[in-house]
mmCIF file of C-alpha atoms and ligand atoms in Angstrom:
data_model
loop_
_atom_site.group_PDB
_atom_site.id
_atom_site.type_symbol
_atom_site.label_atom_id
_atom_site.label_comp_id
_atom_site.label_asym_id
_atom_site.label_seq_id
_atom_site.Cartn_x
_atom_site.Cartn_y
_atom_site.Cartn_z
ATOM 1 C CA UNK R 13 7.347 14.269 -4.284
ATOM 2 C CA UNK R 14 10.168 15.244 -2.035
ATOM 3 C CA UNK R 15 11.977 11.612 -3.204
ATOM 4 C CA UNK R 16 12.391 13.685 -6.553
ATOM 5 C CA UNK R 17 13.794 16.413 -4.591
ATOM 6 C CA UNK R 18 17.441 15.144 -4.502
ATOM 7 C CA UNK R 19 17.008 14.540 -8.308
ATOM 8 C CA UNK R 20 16.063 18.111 -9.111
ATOM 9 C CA UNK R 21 18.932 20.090 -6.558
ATOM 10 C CA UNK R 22 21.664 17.307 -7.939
ATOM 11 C CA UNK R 23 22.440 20.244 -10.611
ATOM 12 C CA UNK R 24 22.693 22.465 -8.118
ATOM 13 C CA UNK R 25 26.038 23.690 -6.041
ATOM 14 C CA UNK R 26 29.448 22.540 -6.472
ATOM 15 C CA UNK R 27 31.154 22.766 -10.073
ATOM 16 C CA UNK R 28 30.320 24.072 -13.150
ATOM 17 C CA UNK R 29 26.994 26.128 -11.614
ATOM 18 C CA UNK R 30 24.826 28.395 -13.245
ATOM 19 C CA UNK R 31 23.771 29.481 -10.510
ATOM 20 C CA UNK R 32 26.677 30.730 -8.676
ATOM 21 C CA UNK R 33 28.017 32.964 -10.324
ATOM 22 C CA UNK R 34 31.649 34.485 -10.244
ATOM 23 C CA UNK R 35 31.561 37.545 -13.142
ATOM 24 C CA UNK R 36 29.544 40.244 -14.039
ATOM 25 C CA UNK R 37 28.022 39.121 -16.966
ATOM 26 C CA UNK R 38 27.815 35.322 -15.365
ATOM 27 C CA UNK R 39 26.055 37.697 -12.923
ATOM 28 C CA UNK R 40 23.237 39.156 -14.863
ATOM 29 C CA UNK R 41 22.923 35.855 -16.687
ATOM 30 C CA UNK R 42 21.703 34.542 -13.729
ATOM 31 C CA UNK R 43 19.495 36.938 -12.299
ATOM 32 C CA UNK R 44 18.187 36.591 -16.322
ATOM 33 C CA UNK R 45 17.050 33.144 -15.384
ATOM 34 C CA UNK R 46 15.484 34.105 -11.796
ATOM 35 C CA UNK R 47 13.519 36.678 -13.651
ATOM 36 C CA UNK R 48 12.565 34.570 -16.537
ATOM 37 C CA UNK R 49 11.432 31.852 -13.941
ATOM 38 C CA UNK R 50 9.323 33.972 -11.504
ATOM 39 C CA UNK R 51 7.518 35.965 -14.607
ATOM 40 C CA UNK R 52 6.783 32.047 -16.122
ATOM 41 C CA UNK R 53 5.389 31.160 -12.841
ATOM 42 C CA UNK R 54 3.413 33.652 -12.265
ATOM 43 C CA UNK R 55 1.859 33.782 -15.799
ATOM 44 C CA UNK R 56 1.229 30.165 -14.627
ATOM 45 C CA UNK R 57 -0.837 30.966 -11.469
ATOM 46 C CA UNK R 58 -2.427 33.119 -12.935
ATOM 47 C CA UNK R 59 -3.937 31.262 -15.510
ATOM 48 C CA UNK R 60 -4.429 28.485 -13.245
ATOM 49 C CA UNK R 61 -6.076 30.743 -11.004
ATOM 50 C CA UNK R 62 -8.683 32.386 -13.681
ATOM 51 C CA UNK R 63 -9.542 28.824 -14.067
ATOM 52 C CA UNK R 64 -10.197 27.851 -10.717
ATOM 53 C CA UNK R 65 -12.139 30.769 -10.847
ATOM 54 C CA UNK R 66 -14.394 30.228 -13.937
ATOM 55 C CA UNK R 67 -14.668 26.600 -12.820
ATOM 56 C CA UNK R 68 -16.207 27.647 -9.547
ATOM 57 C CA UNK R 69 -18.521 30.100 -10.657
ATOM 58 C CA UNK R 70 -19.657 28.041 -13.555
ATOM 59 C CA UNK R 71 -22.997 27.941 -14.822
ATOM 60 C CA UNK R 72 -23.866 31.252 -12.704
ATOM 61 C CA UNK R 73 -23.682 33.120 -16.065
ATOM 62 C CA UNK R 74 -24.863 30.164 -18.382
ATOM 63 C CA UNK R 75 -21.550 29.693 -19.044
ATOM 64 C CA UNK R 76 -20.467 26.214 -19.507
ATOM 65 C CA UNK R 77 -23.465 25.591 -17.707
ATOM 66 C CA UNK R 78 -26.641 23.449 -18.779
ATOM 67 C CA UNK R 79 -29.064 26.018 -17.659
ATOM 68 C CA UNK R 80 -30.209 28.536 -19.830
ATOM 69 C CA UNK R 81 -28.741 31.813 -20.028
ATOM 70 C CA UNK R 82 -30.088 34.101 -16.767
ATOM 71 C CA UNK R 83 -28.950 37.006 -17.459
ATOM 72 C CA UNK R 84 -29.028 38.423 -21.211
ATOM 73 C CA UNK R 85 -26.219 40.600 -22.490
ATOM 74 C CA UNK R 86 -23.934 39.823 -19.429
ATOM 75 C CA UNK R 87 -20.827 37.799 -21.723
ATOM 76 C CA UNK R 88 -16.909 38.286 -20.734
ATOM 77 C CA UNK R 89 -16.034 41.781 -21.806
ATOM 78 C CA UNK R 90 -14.130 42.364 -24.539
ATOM 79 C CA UNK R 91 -11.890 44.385 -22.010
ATOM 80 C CA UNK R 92 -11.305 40.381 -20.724
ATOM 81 C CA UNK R 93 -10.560 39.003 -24.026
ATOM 82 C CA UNK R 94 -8.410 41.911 -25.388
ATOM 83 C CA UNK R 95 -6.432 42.948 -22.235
ATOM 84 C CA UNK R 96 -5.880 39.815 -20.356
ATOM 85 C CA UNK R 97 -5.225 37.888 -24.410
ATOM 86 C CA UNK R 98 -3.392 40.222 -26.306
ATOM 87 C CA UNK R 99 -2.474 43.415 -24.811
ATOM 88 C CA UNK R 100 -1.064 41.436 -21.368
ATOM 89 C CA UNK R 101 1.046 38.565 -22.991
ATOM 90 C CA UNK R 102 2.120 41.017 -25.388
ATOM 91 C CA UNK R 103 3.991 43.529 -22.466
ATOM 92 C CA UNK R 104 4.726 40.622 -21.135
ATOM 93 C CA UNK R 105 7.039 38.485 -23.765
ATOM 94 C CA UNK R 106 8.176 41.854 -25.442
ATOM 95 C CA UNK R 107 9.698 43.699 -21.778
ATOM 96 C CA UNK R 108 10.980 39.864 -21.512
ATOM 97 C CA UNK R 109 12.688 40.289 -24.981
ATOM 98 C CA UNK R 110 14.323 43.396 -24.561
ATOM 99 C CA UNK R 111 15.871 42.185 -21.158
ATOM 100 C CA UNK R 112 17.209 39.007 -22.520
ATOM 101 C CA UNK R 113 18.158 40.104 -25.707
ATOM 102 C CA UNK R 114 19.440 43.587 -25.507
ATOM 103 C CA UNK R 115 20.466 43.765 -22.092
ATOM 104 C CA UNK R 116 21.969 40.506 -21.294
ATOM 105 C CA UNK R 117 23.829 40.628 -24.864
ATOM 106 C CA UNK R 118 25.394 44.327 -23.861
ATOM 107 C CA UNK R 119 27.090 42.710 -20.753
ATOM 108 C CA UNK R 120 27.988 39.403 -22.367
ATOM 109 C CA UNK R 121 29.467 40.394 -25.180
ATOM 110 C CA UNK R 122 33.442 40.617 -26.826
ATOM 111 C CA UNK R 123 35.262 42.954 -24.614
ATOM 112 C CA UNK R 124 36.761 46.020 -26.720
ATOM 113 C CA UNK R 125 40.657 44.826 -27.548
ATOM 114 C CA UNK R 126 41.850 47.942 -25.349
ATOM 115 C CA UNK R 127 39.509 47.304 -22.230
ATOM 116 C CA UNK R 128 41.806 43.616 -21.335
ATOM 117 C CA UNK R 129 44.817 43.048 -20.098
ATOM 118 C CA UNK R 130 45.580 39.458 -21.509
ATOM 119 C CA UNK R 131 44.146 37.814 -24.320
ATOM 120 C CA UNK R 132 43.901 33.719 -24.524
ATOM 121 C CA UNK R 133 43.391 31.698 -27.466
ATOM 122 C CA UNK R 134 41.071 28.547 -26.852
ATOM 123 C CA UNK R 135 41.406 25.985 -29.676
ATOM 124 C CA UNK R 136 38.449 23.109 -30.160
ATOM 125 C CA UNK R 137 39.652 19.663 -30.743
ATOM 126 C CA UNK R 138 38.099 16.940 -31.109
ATOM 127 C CA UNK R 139 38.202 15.759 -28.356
ATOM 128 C CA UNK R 140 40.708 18.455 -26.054
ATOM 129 C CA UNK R 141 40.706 21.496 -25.687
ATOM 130 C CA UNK R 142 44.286 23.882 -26.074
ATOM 131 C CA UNK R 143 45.094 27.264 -24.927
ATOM 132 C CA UNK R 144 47.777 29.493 -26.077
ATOM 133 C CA UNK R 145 49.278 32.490 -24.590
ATOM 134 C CA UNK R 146 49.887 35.436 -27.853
ATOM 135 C CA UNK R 147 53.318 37.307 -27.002
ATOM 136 C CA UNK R 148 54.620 33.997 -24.829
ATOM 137 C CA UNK R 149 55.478 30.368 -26.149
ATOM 138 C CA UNK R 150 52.934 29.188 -23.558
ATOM 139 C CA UNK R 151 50.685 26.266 -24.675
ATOM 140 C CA UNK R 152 48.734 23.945 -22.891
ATOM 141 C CA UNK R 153 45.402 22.138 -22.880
ATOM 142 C CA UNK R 154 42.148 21.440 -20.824
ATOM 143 C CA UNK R 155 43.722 23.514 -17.584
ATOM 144 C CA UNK R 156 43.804 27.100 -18.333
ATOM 145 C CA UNK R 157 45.033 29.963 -15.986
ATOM 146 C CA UNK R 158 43.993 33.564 -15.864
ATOM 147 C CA UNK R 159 44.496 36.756 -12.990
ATOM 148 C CA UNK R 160 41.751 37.040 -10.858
ATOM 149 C CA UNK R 161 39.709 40.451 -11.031
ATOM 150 C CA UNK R 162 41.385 41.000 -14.490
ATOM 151 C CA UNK R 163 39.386 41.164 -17.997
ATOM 152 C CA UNK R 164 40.603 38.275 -20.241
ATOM 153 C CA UNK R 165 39.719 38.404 -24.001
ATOM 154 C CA UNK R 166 38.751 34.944 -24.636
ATOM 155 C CA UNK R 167 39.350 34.438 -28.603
ATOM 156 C CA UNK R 168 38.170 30.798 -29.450
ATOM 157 C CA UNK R 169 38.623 28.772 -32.583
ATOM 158 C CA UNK R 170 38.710 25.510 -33.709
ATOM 159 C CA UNK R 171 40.679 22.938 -36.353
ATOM 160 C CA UNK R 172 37.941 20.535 -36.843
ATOM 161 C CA UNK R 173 33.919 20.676 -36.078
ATOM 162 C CA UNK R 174 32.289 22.862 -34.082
ATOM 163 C CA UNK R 175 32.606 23.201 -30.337
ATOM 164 C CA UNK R 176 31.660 25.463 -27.854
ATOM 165 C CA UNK R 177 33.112 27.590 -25.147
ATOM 166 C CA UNK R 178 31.495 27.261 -21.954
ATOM 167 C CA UNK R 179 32.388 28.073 -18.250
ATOM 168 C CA UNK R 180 29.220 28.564 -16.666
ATOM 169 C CA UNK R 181 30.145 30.604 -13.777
ATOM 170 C CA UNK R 182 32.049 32.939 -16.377
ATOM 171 C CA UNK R 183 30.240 33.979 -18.786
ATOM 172 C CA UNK R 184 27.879 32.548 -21.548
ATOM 173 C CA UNK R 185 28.648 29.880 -24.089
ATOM 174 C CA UNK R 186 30.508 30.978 -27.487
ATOM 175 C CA UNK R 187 30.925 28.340 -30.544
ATOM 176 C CA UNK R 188 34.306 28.101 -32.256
ATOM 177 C CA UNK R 189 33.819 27.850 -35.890
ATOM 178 C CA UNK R 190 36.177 26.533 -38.229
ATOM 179 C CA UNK R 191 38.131 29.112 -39.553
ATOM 180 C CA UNK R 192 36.315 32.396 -37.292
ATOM 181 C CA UNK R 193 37.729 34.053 -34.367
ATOM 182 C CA UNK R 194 35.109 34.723 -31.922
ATOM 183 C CA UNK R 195 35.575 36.513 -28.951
ATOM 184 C CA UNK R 196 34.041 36.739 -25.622
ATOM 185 C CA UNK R 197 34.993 38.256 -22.254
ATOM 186 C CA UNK R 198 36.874 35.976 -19.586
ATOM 187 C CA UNK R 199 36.614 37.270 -15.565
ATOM 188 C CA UNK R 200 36.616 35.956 -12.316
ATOM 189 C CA UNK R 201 36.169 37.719 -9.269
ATOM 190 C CA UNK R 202 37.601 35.112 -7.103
ATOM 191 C CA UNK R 203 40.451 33.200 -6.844
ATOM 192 C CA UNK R 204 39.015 29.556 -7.698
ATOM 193 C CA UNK R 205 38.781 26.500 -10.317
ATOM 194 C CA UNK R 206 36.189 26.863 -12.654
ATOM 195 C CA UNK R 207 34.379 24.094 -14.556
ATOM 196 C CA UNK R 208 34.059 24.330 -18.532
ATOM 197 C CA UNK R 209 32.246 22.326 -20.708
ATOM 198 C CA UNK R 210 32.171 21.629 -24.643
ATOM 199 C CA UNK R 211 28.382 22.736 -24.846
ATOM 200 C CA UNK R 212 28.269 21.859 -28.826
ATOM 201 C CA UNK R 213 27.851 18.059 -29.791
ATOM 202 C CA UNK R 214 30.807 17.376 -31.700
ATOM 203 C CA UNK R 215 31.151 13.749 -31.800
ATOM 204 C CA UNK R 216 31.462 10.929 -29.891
ATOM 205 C CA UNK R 217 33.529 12.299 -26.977
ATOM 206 C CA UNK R 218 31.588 15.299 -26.369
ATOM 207 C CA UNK R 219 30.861 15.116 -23.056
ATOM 208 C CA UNK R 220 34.176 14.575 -22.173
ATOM 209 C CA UNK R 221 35.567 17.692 -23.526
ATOM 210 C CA UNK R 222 35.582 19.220 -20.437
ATOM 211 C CA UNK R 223 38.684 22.142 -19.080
ATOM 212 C CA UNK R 224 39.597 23.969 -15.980
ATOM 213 C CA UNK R 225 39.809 27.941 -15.296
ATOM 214 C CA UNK R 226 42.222 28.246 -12.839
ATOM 215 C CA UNK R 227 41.649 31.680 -11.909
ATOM 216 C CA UNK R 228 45.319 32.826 -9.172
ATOM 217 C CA UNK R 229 45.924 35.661 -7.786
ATOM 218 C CA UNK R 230 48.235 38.219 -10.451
ATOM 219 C CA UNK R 231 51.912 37.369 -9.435
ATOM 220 C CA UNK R 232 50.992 33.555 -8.778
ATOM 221 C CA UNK R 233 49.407 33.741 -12.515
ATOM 222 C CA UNK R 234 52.724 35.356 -14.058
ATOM 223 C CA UNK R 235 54.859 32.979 -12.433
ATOM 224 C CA UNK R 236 52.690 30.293 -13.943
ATOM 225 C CA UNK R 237 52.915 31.823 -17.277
ATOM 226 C CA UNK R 238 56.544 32.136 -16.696
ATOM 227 C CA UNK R 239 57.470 28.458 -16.318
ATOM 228 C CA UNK R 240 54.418 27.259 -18.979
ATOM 229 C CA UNK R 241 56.359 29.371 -21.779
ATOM 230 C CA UNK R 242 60.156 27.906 -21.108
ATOM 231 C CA UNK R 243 60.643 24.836 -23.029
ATOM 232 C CA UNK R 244 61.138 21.498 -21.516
ATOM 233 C CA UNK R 245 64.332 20.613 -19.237
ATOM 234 C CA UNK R 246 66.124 17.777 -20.751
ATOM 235 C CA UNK R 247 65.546 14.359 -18.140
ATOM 236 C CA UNK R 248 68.539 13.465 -15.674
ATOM 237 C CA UNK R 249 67.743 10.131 -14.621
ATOM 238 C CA UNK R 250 68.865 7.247 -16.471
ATOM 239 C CA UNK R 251 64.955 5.849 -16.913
ATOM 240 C CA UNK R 252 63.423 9.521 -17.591
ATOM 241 C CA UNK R 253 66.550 9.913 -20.102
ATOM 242 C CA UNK R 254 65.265 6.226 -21.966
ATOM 243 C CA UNK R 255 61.531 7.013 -21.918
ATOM 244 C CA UNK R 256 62.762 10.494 -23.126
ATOM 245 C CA UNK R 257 64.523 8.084 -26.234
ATOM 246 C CA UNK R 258 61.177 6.397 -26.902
ATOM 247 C CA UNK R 259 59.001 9.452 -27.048
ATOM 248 C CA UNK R 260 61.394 10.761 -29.976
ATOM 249 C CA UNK R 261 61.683 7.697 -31.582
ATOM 250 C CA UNK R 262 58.463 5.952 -31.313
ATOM 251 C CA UNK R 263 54.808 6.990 -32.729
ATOM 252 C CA UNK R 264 54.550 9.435 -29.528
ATOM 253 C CA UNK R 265 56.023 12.421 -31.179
ATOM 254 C CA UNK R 266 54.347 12.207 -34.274
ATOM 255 C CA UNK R 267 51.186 13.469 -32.629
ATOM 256 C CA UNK R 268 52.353 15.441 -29.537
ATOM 257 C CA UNK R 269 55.071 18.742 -29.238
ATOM 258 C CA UNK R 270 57.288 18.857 -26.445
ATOM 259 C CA UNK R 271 59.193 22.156 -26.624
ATOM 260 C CA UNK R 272 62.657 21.939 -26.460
ATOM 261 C CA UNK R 273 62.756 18.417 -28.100
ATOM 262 C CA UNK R 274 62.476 17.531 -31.898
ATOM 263 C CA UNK R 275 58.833 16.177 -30.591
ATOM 264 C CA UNK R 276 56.755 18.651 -32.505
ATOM 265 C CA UNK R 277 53.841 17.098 -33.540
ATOM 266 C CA UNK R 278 50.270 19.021 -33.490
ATOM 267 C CA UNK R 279 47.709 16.535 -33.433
ATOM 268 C CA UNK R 280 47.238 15.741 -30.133
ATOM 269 C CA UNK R 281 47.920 17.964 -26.425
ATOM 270 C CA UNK R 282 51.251 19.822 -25.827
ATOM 271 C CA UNK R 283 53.027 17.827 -23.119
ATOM 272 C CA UNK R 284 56.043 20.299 -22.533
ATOM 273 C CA UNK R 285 53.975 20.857 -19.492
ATOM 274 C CA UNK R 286 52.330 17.892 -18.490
ATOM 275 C CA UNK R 287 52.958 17.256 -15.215
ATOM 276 C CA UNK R 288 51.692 20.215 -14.023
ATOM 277 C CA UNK R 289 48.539 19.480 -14.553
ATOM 278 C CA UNK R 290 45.656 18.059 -12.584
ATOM 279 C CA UNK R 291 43.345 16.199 -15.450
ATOM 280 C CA UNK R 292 44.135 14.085 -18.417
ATOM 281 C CA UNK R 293 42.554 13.636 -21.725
ATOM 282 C CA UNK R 294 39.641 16.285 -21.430
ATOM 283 C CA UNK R 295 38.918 15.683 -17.463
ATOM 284 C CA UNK R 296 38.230 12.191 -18.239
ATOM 285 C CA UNK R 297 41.036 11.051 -15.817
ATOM 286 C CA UNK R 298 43.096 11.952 -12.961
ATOM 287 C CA UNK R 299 47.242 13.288 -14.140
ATOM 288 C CA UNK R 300 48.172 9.908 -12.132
ATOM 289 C CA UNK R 301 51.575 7.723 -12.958
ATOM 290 C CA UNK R 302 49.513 4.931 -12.922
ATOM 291 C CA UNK R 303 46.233 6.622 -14.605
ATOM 292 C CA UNK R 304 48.841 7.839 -17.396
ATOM 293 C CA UNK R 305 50.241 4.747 -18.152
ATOM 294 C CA UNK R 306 46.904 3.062 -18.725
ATOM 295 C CA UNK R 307 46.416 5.853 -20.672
ATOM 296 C CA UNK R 308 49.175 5.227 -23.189
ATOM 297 C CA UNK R 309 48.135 1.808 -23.013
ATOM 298 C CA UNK R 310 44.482 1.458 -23.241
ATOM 299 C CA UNK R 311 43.316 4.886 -24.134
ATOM 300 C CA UNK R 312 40.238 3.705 -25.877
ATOM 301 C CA UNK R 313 39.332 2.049 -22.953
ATOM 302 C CA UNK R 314 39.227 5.200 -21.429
ATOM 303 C CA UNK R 315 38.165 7.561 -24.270
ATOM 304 C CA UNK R 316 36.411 5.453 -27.426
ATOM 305 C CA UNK R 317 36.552 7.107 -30.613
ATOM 306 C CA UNK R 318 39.643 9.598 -29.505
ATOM 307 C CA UNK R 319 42.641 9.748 -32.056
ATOM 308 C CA UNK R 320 45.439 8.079 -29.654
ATOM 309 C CA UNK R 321 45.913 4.493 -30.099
ATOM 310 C CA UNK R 322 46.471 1.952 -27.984
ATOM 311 C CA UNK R 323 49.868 1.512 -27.506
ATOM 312 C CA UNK R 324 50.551 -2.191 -25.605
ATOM 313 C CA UNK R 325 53.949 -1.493 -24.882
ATOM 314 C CA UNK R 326 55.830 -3.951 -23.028
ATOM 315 C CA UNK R 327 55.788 -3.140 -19.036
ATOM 316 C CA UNK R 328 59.530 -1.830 -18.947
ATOM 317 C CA UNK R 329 58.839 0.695 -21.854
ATOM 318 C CA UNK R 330 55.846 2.142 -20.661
ATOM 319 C CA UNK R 331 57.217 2.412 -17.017
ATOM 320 C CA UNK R 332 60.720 4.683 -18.826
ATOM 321 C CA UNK R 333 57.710 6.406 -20.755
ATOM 322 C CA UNK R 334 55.676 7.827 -17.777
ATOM 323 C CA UNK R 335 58.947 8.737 -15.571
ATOM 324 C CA UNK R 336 59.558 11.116 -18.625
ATOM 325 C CA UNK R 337 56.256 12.762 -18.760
ATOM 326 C CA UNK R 338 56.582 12.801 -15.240
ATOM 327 C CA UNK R 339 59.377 15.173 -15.433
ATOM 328 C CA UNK R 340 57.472 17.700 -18.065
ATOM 329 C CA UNK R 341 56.535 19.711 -14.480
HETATM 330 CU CU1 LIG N 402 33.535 19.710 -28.480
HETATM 331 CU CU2 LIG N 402 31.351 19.086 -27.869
#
């Protein structure tokens, strides 16, 4: 018994926690589940105890009992049957109802338009996830920033299947649905990294469709959002300047936009920014020279399934290729 302990706290602490949470409504969703669990357990010693209880006393009554009935007329009331059968499951699961569904939903939900300060769009792809800025030129994907102690409208969509929104420690899950807007309120009450996770199976990357919340203090968040919405600055080395040559030429910028270039595909991430993030390819790997040019390499080693090719590029090429995107800060 306590060698399964480890097993059932693994889930628990650290990233991505139910448990812990950091909003409001993350807030209520969790004391939600504390209530949920201590009504289910005791409904569950208390049925367990009735029938400790019956099997103790049994065959006192002639119930369950071989002997023959003792005592005429003395059967379970119908106060038993009705109250403890009908009328007490009944409170029970409807006072449950009302909490979860009327409650819970009232703090969860879309924030009115004129109670936030910033709105983000979140954008499902399979299998990334990219977040846009309104009012700036901002884009970027799976690292998201937003001021701390400041109500974000989260608006999420998506160009393919459907995925879902979900930062635990945030707020509840929303779905993006192909061609809706749905909205959902985004705050953090400390300065921290959240978790996210797609929590819709959407194909065979799923579970590595994860993103960060990087929630910074206000001025460090507008500086952020500052630098994110200026284009790229040209390369001044001579090797950033030919990997810069191969990205425009080659396959690379059919797929990927890098503002301030004529790279302006849409099909995969943004990369006018890549550098300055921590993760690559949904969280799958670390933003590493040497994990990025595996990447461009062998990214179906890393990633089955996901739309980038492998690229084997000869050594030299690759090498010019990553001291570019290593300059996209
Ligand atoms: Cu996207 Cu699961």
């Amino acid at each position: 018994m306590v060698a399964l302990l480890p097993l059932l706290l693994a889930g628990c602490g650290g990233y991505q926690n139910t448990l812990n949470p950091h909003s409001h409504a993350a807030g209520d969703i969790t004391n939600l589940f504390w209530v949920m669990m201590a009504v289910s357990f005791g409904g569950l010693a208390l049925v367990t105890g009735l029938l400790v209880f019956a099997w103790v006393r049994r065959g006192r009554r002639g119930i369950g009992g071989d002997t023959d009935d003792p005592h005429p007329g003395e059967k379970p009331g119908w106060f038993v049957v009705v109250g403890m059968g009908v009328v007490f499951p009944l409170t029970v699961i409807v006072a449950l109802f009302i909490v979860s569904d009327w409650a819970i939903i009232k703090v969860t939900q879309a924030p009115a338009a004129s109670s936030t300060a910033l709105t983000v769009k979140a954008v499902g792809h399979q299998w990334y996830w990219s977040f846009r800025y309104p009012g700036t030129k901002a884009v970027t994907a799976d690292e998201m920033h937003i001021p701390v102690d400041t109500r974000v409208n989260l608006v999420a969509t998506t160009v393919d299947v459907i995925h879902s929104f979900w930062v635990p420690e945030l707020n509840r899950k929303i779905d993006t649905i192909p061609g809706q807007q749905n909205r959902i309120l985004l705050y953090a009450n400390q300065a921290d990294v959240y978790r996210g996770q797609c929590a819709e199976y959407c194909g065979l990357q799923h579970a590595h469709m994860g993103m960060l919340v990087f929630a910074q203090p206000k001025a460090e968040f507008r500086a952020w959002l500052r630098r994110q919405s200026a284009p790229a600055k040209p390369p001044t080395t001579a090797l950033a300047q030919r990997g810069e040559k191969i990205f425009l030429d080659g396959a690379c910028s059919s797929c990927h936009a890098i503002r301030g270039t004529s790279a302006k595909g849409y099909v995969g991430p943004d990369l006018t920014h890549l550098a300055s993030r921590t993760m690559l390819a949904g969280l799958t790997i670390p933003n590493t020279p040497d994990y990025l040019a595996r990447w461009i390499t062998d990214s179906q080693h890393f990633k089955p399934g996901n739309q980038m090719p492998n690229f084997p590029l000869p050594q030299a090429q690759v090498r010019a290729l990553v001291a570019y995107l290593e300059t996209l800060k």
